[in-house]
Coordinates of C-alpha atoms and ligand atoms in Angstrom, one line a residue:
M647 CA 0.0 0.0 0.0
S648 CA 1.3 3.4 -0.9
L649 CA 1.4 6.3 1.6
S650 CA 1.5 9.0 -1.1
P651 CA -1.3 11.5 -0.9
L652 CA -4.1 10.9 -3.3
I653 CA -5.5 13.4 -5.8
W654 CA -8.7 12.5 -7.6
V655 CA -9.2 13.8 -11.1
L656 CA -12.9 13.9 -12.2
H657 CA -13.8 14.5 -15.9
G658 CA -17.4 15.4 -16.7
P659 CA -19.6 14.7 -19.7
N660 CA -18.4 14.5 -23.3
L661 CA -14.8 14.7 -22.2
N662 CA -14.5 11.0 -23.3
Q663 CA -14.9 12.4 -26.8
L664 CA -11.8 14.6 -26.7
G665 CA -9.8 14.3 -29.8
V666 CA -12.8 14.1 -32.1
R667 CA -15.1 16.6 -30.4
E668 CA -14.9 20.1 -31.8
P669 CA -11.1 20.0 -32.1
E670 CA -11.0 23.7 -32.9
I671 CA -12.2 24.4 -29.4
Y672 CA -11.0 21.4 -27.3
G673 CA -7.9 20.4 -29.3
S674 CA -6.8 17.0 -30.7
T675 CA -5.5 15.4 -27.5
T676 CA -7.6 12.5 -26.3
L677 CA -8.7 11.9 -22.7
D678 CA -6.4 8.9 -22.5
Q679 CA -3.5 11.1 -23.5
I680 CA -4.5 13.7 -21.0
N681 CA -4.7 11.0 -18.2
Q682 CA -1.3 9.7 -19.2
M683 CA 0.1 13.2 -19.0
I684 CA -1.5 13.7 -15.6
A685 CA -0.1 10.3 -14.4
D686 CA 3.4 11.3 -15.6
R687 CA 3.3 14.7 -13.8
A688 CA 1.9 13.1 -10.6
K689 CA 4.6 10.5 -10.6
S690 CA 7.3 13.1 -10.9
L691 CA 5.7 15.1 -8.1
G692 CA 5.4 12.0 -5.8
V693 CA 1.6 12.0 -5.6
N694 CA -0.9 9.3 -6.4
I695 CA -3.7 10.1 -8.8
D696 CA -6.9 8.4 -9.7
C697 CA -8.8 9.6 -12.9
F698 CA -12.5 9.0 -13.4
Q699 CA -14.8 10.2 -16.3
S700 CA -18.6 10.0 -16.5
N701 CA -21.3 11.3 -18.7
H702 CA -23.7 11.0 -15.8
E703 CA -24.3 13.6 -13.2
G704 CA -25.3 10.9 -10.6
A705 CA -22.2 8.9 -11.2
L706 CA -20.0 11.9 -10.6
I707 CA -22.0 12.8 -7.4
E708 CA -21.6 9.3 -6.1
R709 CA -17.9 9.3 -6.9
V710 CA -17.5 12.5 -4.8
H711 CA -19.5 10.8 -2.0
Q712 CA -16.9 8.1 -2.0
A713 CA -14.0 10.5 -1.4
G714 CA -13.1 10.8 2.2
P715 CA -10.8 13.6 3.3
A716 CA -8.6 11.1 5.1
S717 CA -7.6 9.5 1.9
V718 CA -8.4 12.0 -0.9
K719 CA -6.4 15.1 -0.3
F720 CA -7.4 17.1 -3.3
I721 CA -9.8 17.0 -6.3
V722 CA -9.1 18.3 -9.8
I723 CA -12.4 18.5 -11.6
N724 CA -13.6 19.5 -15.1
P725 CA -17.3 19.4 -14.6
A726 CA -17.7 20.2 -18.4
G727 CA -21.3 20.9 -19.2
F728 CA -22.3 20.4 -15.6
T729 CA -20.3 23.5 -14.7
H730 CA -23.1 25.6 -15.8
T731 CA -26.1 23.6 -14.6
S732 CA -25.4 21.3 -11.7
V733 CA -26.3 22.5 -8.2
A734 CA -26.3 18.9 -7.2
L735 CA -22.7 18.2 -8.1
R736 CA -21.7 21.5 -6.4
D737 CA -23.5 20.4 -3.3
A738 CA -21.7 17.1 -3.3
L739 CA -18.3 18.9 -3.5
A740 CA -19.3 21.4 -0.8
S741 CA -20.3 18.5 1.6
A742 CA -17.1 16.5 0.8
A743 CA -15.1 19.4 2.1
I744 CA -12.0 18.4 0.1
P745 CA -10.2 21.3 -1.6
F746 CA -10.6 21.3 -5.4
V747 CA -9.4 23.0 -8.5
E748 CA -11.8 23.6 -11.4
V749 CA -10.3 23.1 -14.8
H750 CA -11.6 23.9 -18.3
L751 CA -9.7 23.2 -21.5
S752 CA -11.2 26.2 -23.3
N753 CA -11.4 29.8 -22.1
V754 CA -15.0 29.7 -21.2
H755 CA -15.1 33.5 -20.8
R756 CA -14.4 33.9 -24.6
R757 CA -17.3 31.7 -25.4
E758 CA -21.1 31.9 -25.2
P759 CA -22.5 33.9 -22.2
F760 CA -24.1 30.7 -20.7
R761 CA -20.6 29.4 -20.2
H762 CA -19.5 32.4 -18.1
H763 CA -21.3 31.2 -15.0
S764 CA -20.0 28.3 -13.0
Y765 CA -21.7 26.7 -10.0
F766 CA -18.2 25.7 -8.7
S767 CA -15.8 28.6 -9.0
D768 CA -16.8 30.3 -5.7
L769 CA -16.0 27.0 -3.8
A770 CA -12.8 26.2 -5.8
E771 CA -9.3 26.9 -4.5
A772 CA -8.5 27.9 -8.0
V773 CA -9.9 28.0 -11.5
I774 CA -7.9 27.3 -14.6
C775 CA -9.3 27.8 -18.1
G776 CA -8.0 28.2 -21.6
L777 CA -4.7 26.3 -21.1
G778 CA -5.8 23.2 -22.8
P779 CA -4.4 19.9 -21.4
Q780 CA -1.6 21.9 -19.7
G781 CA -4.3 23.2 -17.3
Y782 CA -4.4 19.7 -15.7
S783 CA -0.7 19.6 -15.2
A784 CA -0.9 23.1 -13.6
A785 CA -3.7 21.9 -11.3
I786 CA -1.8 18.8 -10.3
E787 CA 1.3 20.9 -9.5
F788 CA -0.8 23.3 -7.4
A789 CA -2.5 20.4 -5.6
A790 CA 0.8 18.7 -4.8
Q791 CA 2.3 21.9 -3.5
R792 CA -0.7 22.6 -1.3
I793 CA -0.6 19.0 0.1
N794 CA 3.1 19.3 0.8
N795 CA 2.7 22.6 2.5
R796 CA 0.0 21.2 4.8
R797 CA 2.2 18.2 5.6
G798 CA 5.1 20.7 6.1
Ligands
DHK2186 C1 -15.9 21.5 -21.4 C2 -17.2 21.4 -21.7 O1 -17.7 20.2 -22.1 C3 -18.1 22.6 -21.8 O2 -19.5 22.2 -21.5 C4 -17.7 23.7 -20.9 C5 -15.4 22.7 -20.8 C6 -16.2 24.0 -21.1 C7 -13.9 22.9 -21.1 O3 -13.5 23.9 -21.7 O4 -13.1 22.0 -20.8 O5 -18.5 24.8 -21.1

């Protein structure tokens, strides 16, 4: 059993379609490639990660319910379309009381007005948008630093 702190990465709906989905907006990198990049970065930082994707709001909520602060030290989440709609997923994160970073591949503020509001940003430790896949590396680095400072 590893004692390294655990970071959960949660990917919301339609992100399993990355690579084929509107590449002019989301790029050509697939979710598997992003998860591999995250795994490599996490390994170099000495943290454990676990990546999960679902197209279902309830599955993401139940996943958050399974996260205990004793084991899951940080969450990196791209709620994707649920960013702009899901009070229920927001409530799950609020009740989990695990710090999280909200990530978006695209710069949602340059897009349609309905994407400008997030149900998550005011709860998040940080929000990263518009960096493409690099946003996940930045989030993992931030999370690892926060975890190490707390262990400090
Ligand atoms: C992904 C989605 O699927 C959209 O619904 C969001 C986000 C933006 C992203 O940029 O990663 O509006």
